[in-house]
mmCIF file of C-alpha atoms in Angstrom:
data_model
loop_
_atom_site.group_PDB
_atom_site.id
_atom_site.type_symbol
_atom_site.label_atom_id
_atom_site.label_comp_id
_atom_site.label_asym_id
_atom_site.label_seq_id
_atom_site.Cartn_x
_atom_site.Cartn_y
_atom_site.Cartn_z
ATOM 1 C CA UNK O 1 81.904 93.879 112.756
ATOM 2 C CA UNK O 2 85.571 93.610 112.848
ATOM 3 C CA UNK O 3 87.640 95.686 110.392
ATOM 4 C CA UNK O 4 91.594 95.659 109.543
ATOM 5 C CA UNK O 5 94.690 97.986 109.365
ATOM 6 C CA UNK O 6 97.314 98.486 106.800
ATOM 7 C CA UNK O 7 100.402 100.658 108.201
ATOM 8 C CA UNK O 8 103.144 101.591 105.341
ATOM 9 C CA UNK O 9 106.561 101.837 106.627
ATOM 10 C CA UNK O 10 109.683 103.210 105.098
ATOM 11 C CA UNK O 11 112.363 103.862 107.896
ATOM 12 C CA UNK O 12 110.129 104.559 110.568
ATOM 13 C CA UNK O 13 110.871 105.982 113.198
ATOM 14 C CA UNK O 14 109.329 107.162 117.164
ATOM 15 C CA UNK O 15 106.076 108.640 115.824
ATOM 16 C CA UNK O 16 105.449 105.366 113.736
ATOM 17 C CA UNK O 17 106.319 103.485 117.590
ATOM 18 C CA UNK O 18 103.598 105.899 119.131
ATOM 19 C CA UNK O 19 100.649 104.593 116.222
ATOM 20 C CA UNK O 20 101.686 101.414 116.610
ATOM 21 C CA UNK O 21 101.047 102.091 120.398
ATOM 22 C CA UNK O 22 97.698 103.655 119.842
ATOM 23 C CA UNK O 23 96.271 100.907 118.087
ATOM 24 C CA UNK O 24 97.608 97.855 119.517
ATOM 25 C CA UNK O 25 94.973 97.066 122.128
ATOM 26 C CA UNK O 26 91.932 98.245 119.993
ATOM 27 C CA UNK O 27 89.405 95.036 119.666
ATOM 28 C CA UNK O 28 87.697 96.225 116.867
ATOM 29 C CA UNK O 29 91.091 95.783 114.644
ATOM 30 C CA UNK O 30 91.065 91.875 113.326
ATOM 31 C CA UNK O 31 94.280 92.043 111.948
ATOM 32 C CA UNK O 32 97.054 94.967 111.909
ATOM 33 C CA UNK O 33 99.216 94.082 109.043
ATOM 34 C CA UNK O 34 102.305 96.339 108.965
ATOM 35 C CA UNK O 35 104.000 96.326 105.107
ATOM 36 C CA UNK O 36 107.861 97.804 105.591
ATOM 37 C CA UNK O 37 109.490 99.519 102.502
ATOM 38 C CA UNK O 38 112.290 99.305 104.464
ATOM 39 C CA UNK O 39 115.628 98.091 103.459
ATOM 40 C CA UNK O 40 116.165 95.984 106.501
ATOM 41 C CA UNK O 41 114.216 94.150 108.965
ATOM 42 C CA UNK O 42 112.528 95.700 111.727
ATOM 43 C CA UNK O 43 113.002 93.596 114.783
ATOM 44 C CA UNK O 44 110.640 95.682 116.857
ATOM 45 C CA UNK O 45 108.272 94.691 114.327
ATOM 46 C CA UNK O 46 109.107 90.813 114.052
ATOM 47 C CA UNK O 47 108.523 90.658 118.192
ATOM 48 C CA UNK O 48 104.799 91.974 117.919
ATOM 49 C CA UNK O 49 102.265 89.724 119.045
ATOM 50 C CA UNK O 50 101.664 87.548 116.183
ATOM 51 C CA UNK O 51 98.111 87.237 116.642
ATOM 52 C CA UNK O 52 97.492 90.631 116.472
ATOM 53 C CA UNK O 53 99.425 91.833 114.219
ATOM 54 C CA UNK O 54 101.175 90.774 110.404
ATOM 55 C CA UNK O 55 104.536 92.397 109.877
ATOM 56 C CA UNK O 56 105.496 92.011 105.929
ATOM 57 C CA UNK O 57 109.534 92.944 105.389
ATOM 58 C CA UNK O 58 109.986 93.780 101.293
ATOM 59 C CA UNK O 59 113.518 94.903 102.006
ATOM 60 C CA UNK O 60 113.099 97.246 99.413
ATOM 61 C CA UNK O 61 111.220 100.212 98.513
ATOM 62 C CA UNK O 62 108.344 98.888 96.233
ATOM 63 C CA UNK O 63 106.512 102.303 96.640
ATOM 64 C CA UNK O 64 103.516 102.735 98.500
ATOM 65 C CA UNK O 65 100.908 101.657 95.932
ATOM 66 C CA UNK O 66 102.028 98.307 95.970
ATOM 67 C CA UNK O 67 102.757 97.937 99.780
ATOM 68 C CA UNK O 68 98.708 99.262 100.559
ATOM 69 C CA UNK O 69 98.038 96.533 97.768
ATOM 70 C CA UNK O 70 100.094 93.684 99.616
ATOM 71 C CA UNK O 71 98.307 94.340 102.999
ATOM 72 C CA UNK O 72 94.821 94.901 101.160
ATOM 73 C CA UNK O 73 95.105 91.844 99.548
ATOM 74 C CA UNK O 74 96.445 90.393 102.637
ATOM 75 C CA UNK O 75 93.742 91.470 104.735
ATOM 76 C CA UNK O 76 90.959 90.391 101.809
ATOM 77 C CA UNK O 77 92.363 86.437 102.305
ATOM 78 C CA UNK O 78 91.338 86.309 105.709
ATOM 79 C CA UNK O 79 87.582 87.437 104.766
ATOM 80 C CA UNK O 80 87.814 90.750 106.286
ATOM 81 C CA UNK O 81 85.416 93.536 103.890
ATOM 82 C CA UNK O 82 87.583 96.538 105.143
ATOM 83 C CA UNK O 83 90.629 97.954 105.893
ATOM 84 C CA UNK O 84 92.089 101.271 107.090
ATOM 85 C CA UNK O 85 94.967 102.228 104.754
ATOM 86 C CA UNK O 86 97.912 104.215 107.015
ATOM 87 C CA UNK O 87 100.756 105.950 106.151
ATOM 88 C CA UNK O 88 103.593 105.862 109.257
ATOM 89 C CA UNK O 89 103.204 109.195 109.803
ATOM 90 C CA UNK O 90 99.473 109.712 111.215
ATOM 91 C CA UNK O 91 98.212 109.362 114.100
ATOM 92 C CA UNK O 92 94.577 108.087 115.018
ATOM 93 C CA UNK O 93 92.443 108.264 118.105
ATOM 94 C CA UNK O 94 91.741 105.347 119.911
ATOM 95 C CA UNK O 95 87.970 106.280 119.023
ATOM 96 C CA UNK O 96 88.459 106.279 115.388
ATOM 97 C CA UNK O 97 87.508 102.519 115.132
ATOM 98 C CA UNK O 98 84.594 102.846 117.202
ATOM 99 C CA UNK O 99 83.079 105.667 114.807
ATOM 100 C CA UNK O 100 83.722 103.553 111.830
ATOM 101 C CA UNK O 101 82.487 100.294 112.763
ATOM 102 C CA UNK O 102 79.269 102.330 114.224
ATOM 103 C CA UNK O 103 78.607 104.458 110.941
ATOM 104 C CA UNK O 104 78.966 100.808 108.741
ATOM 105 C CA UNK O 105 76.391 99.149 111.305
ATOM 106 C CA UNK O 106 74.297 101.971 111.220
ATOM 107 C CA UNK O 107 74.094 102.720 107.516
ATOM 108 C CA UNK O 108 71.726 100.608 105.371
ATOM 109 C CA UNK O 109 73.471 100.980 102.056
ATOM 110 C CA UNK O 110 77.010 100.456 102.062
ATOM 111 C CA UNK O 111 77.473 98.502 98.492
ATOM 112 C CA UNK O 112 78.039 102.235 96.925
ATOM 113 C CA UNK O 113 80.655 103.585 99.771
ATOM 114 C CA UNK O 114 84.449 103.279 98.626
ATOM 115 C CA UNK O 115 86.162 104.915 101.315
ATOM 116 C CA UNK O 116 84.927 106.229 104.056
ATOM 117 C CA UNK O 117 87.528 108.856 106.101
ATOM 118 C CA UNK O 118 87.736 111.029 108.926
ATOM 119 C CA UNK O 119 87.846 114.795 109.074
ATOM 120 C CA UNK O 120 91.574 115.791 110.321
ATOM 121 C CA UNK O 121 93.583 117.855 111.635
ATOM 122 C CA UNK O 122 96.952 119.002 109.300
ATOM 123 C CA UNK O 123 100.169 119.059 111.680
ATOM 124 C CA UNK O 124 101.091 121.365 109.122
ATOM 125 C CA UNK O 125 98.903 123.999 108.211
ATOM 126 C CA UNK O 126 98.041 124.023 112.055
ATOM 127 C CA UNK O 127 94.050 123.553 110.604
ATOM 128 C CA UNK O 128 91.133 120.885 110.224
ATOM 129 C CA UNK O 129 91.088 119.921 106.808
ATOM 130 C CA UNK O 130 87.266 120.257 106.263
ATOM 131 C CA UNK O 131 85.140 122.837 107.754
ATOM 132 C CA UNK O 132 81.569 121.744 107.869
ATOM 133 C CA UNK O 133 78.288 121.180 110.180
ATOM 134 C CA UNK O 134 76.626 118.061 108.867
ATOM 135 C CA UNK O 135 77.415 114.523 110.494
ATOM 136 C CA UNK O 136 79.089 113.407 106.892
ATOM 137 C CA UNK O 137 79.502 115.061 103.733
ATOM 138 C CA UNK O 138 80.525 113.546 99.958
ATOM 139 C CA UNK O 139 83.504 114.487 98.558
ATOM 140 C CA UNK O 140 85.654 113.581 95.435
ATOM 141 C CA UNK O 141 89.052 112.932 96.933
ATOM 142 C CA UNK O 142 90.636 112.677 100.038
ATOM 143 C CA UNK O 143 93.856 111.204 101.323
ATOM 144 C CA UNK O 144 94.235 107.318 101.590
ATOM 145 C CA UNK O 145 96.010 107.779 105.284
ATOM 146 C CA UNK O 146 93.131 107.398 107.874
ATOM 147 C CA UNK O 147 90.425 106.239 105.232
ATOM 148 C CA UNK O 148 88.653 102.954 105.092
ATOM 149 C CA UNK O 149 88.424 100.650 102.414
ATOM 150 C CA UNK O 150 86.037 99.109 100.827
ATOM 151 C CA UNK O 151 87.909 96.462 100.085
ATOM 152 C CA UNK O 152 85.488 94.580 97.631
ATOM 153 C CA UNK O 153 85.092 97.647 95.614
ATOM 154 C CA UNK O 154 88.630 98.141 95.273
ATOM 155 C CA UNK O 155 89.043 93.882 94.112
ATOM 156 C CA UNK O 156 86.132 95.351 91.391
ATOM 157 C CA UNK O 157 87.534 98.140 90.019
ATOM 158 C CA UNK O 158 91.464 97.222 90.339
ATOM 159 C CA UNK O 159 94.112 97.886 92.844
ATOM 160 C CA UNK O 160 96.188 100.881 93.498
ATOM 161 C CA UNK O 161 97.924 102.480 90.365
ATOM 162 C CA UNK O 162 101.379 100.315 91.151
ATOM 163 C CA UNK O 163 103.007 102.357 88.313
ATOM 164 C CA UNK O 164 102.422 105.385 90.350
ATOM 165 C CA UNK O 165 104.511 104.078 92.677
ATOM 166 C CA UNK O 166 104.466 106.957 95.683
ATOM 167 C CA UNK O 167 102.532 110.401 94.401
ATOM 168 C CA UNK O 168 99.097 110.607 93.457
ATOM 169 C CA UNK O 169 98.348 106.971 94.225
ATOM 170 C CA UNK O 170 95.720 107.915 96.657
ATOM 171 C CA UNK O 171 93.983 110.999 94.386
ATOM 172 C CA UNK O 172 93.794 108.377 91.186
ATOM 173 C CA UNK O 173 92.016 106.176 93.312
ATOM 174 C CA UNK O 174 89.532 108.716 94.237
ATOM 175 C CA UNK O 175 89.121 109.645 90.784
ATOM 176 C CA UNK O 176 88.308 105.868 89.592
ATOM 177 C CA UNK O 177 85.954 105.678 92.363
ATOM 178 C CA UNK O 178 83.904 108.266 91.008
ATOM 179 C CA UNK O 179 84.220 107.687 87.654
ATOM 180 C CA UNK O 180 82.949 104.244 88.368
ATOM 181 C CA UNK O 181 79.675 105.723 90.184
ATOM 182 C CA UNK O 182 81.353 105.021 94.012
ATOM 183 C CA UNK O 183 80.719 106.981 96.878
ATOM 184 C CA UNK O 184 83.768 108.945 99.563
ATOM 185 C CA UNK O 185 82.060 109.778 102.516
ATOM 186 C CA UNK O 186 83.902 111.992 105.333
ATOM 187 C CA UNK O 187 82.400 111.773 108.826
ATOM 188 C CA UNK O 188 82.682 115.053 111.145
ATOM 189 C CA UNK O 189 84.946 114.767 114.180
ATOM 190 C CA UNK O 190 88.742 115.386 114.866
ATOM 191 C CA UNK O 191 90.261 111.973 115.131
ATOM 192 C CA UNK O 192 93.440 111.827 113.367
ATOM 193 C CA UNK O 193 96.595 114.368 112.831
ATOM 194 C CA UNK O 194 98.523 113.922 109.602
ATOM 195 C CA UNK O 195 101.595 115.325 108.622
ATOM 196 C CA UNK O 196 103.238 115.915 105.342
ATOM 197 C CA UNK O 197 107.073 116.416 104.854
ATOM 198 C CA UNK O 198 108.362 119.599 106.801
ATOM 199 C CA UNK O 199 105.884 122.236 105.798
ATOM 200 C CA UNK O 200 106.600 126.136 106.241
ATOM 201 C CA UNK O 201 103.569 128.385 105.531
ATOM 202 C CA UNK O 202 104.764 131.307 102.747
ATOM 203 C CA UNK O 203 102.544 134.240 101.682
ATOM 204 C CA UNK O 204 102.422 134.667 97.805
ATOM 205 C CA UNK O 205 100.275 137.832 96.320
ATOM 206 C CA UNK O 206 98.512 137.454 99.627
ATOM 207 C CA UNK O 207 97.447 133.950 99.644
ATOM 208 C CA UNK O 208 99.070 131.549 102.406
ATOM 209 C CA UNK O 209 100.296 128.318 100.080
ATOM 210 C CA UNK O 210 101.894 125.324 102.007
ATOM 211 C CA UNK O 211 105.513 124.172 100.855
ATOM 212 C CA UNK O 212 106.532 120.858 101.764
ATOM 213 C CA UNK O 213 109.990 120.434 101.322
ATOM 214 C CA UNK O 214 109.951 116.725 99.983
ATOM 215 C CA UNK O 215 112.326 114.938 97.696
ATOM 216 C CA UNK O 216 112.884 115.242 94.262
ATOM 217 C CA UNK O 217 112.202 112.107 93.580
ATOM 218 C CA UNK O 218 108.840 113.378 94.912
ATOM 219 C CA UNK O 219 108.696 116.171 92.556
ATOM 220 C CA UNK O 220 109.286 113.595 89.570
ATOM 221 C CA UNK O 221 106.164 111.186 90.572
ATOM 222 C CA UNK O 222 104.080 114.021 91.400
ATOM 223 C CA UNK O 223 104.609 115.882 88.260
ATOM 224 C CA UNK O 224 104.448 112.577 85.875
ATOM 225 C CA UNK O 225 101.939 110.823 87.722
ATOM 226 C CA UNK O 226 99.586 113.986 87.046
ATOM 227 C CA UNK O 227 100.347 113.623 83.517
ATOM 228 C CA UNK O 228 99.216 110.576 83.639
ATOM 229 C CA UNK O 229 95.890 111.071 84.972
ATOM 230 C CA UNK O 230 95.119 113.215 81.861
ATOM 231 C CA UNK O 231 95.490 110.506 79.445
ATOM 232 C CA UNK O 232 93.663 108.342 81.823
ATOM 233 C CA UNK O 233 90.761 109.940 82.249
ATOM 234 C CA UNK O 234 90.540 112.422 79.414
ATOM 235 C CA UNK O 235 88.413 115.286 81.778
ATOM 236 C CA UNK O 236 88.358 118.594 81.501
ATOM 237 C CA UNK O 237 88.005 118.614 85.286
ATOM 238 C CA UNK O 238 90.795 116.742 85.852
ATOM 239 C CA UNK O 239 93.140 119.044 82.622
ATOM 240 C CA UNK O 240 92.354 121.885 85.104
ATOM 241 C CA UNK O 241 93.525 120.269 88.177
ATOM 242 C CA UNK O 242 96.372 119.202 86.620
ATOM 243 C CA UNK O 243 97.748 122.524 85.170
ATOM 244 C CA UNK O 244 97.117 124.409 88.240
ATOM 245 C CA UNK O 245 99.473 121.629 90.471
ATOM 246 C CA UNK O 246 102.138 122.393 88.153
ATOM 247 C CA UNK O 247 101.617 125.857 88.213
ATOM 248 C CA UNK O 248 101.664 125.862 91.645
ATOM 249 C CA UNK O 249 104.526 123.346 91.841
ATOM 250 C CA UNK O 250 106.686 125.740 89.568
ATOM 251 C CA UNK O 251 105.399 129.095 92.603
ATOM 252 C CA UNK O 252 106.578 126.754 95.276
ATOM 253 C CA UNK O 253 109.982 125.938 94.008
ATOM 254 C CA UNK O 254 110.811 129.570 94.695
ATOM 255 C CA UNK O 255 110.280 128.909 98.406
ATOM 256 C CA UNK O 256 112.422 125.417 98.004
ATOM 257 C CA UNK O 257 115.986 124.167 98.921
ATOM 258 C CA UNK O 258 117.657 122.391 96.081
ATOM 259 C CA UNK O 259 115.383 124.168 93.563
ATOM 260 C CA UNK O 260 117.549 123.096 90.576
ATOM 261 C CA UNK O 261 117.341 119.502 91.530
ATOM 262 C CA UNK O 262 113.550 119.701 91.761
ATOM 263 C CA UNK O 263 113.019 121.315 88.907
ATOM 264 C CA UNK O 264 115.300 119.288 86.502
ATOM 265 C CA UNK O 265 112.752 116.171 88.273
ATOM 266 C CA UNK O 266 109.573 118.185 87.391
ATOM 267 C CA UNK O 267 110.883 118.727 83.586
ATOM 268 C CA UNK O 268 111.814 114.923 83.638
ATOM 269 C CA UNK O 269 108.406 113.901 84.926
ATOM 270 C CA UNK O 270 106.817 116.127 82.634
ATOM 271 C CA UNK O 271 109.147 114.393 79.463
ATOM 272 C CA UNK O 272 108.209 110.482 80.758
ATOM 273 C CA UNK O 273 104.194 111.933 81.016
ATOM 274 C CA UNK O 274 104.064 113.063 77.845
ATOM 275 C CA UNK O 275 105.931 109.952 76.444
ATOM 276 C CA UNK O 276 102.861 108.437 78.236
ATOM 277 C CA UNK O 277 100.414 110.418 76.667
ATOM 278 C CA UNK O 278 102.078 109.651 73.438
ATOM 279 C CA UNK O 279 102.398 105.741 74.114
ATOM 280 C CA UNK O 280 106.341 105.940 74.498
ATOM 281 C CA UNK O 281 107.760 104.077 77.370
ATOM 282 C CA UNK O 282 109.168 106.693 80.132
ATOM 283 C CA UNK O 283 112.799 105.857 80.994
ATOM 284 C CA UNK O 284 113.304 108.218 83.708
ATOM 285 C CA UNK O 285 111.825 106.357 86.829
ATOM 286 C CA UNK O 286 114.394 103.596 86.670
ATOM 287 C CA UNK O 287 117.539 105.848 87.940
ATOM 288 C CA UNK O 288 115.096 106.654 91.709
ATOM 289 C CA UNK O 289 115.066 104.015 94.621
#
């Protein structure tokens, strides 16, 4: 079994060249299809071996849910069943392919299995992100960088939130696996490092919390796209997550540069979710690139 790659771009840069790198001469990928959010055209990109590899230019930023749905959908019209989703900034083992194709051929039942991921280690927090003895274990979200996609699951129960656009996009589509009765399976083993924004470690009351020093833009999605998810899903599991982000969201700005910026975005995410939740139409989003 072969299986395919989906690499989001937006201005890469030399760690993007060094995953590119990685998985170039790795059989077991069919098809690496590399979607750029870019606003230009990446030459490096154009002069990859054709073959190999399918380089997609938007020229714009169409967010991240809708470039992982361009090379999904991509990757579904040349038959192949599934797909590792990447974001440019993880890096994977040459061995990560290997372990995937060997746990589908292995496993019996694979009809109930949305994603199956790796265990990782966070650039970061300097740690692995689960801790645990068994060969797999079942979780209810993980991240959509590194993970493999079942990609006639995701045709049956719809495509990544597009509306999302950027935050969240991954942890919705976690939560619609499960609601829909679907499996997320992480396999044991270090085989990928991830990184998000430029974290610093702070100590709050004790307790180490990560802050992550991304855009405000970033701050708007997050805090909207959360909203979202309430009206959505209408779980009490779910109202709890959700008020403890924000809380913790509102801790972290404390820690932030350009806290007044980020916190007007997190009051005008929070206006355009509850004009969600209320069935207005949220204005906000169209003044962000």
């Amino acid at each position: 079994m072969k299986i395919g790659i989906v690499i989001v771009c937006y201005n890469p840069d030399i760690r993007t060249d060094k995953l590119i790198d990685n998985i170039s001469n790795d059989n077991n990928y069919e098809k690496i299809v590399i979607v750029d959010n870019s606003n230009f055209r990446n030459k490096k990109f154009e002069n990859l071996d054709r073959k190999k590899f399918k380089y997609i230019p938007n020229c714009k930023n169409l967010g991240i849910a809708k470039a992982q749905n361009i090379g999904l959908d991509y990757l579904n019209s040349i038959g192949l069943k599934w797909a590792i989703t990447l974001d440019q900034d993880t890096i994977i083992t040459y061995s990560l392919s290997n372990k995937y194709i060997k746990y589908l051929d292995k496993k019996e039942k694979l009809d109930d299995i949305g994603i199956i991921s790796t265990n990782y280690y966070d650039i970061g927090t300097q740690k692995q992100k689960f801790v645990f003895n068994e060969s797999e274990i079942l979780v209810d979200e993980t991240i959509s960088s590194g993970s493999l996609i079942n990609i006639d699951i995701f045709n049956k129960i719809g495509k990544m939130r597009e509306d999302y656009f950027i935050d969240q996009v991954d942890n919705e589509y976690c939560l619609r696996l499960k609601v829909n009765g679907y499996k997320i399976v992480i396999l044991n083993g270090i085989d990928m490092e991830h990184k998000i924004g430029k974290i610093e470690l702070r100590k709050i009351f004790g307790r180490e919390i990560c802050i992550y020093h991304q855009s405000p833009m970033r701050y708007y999605y997050r805090t909207r796209n959360l909203l979202f998810m309430i009206k959505d899903y209408k779980d009490r599991v779910v109202i709890i997550k959700v008020i403890k982000s924000l809380v913790k969201d509102f801790i972290k700005l404390l820690f932030e540069q350009k806290k007044y910026t980020k916190l007007k975005m997190i009051f005008l995410g929070i206006n355009d979710g509850f004009a969600y939740l209320l069935d207005r139409k949220e204005k906000n989003e169209d003044n962000f690139d």
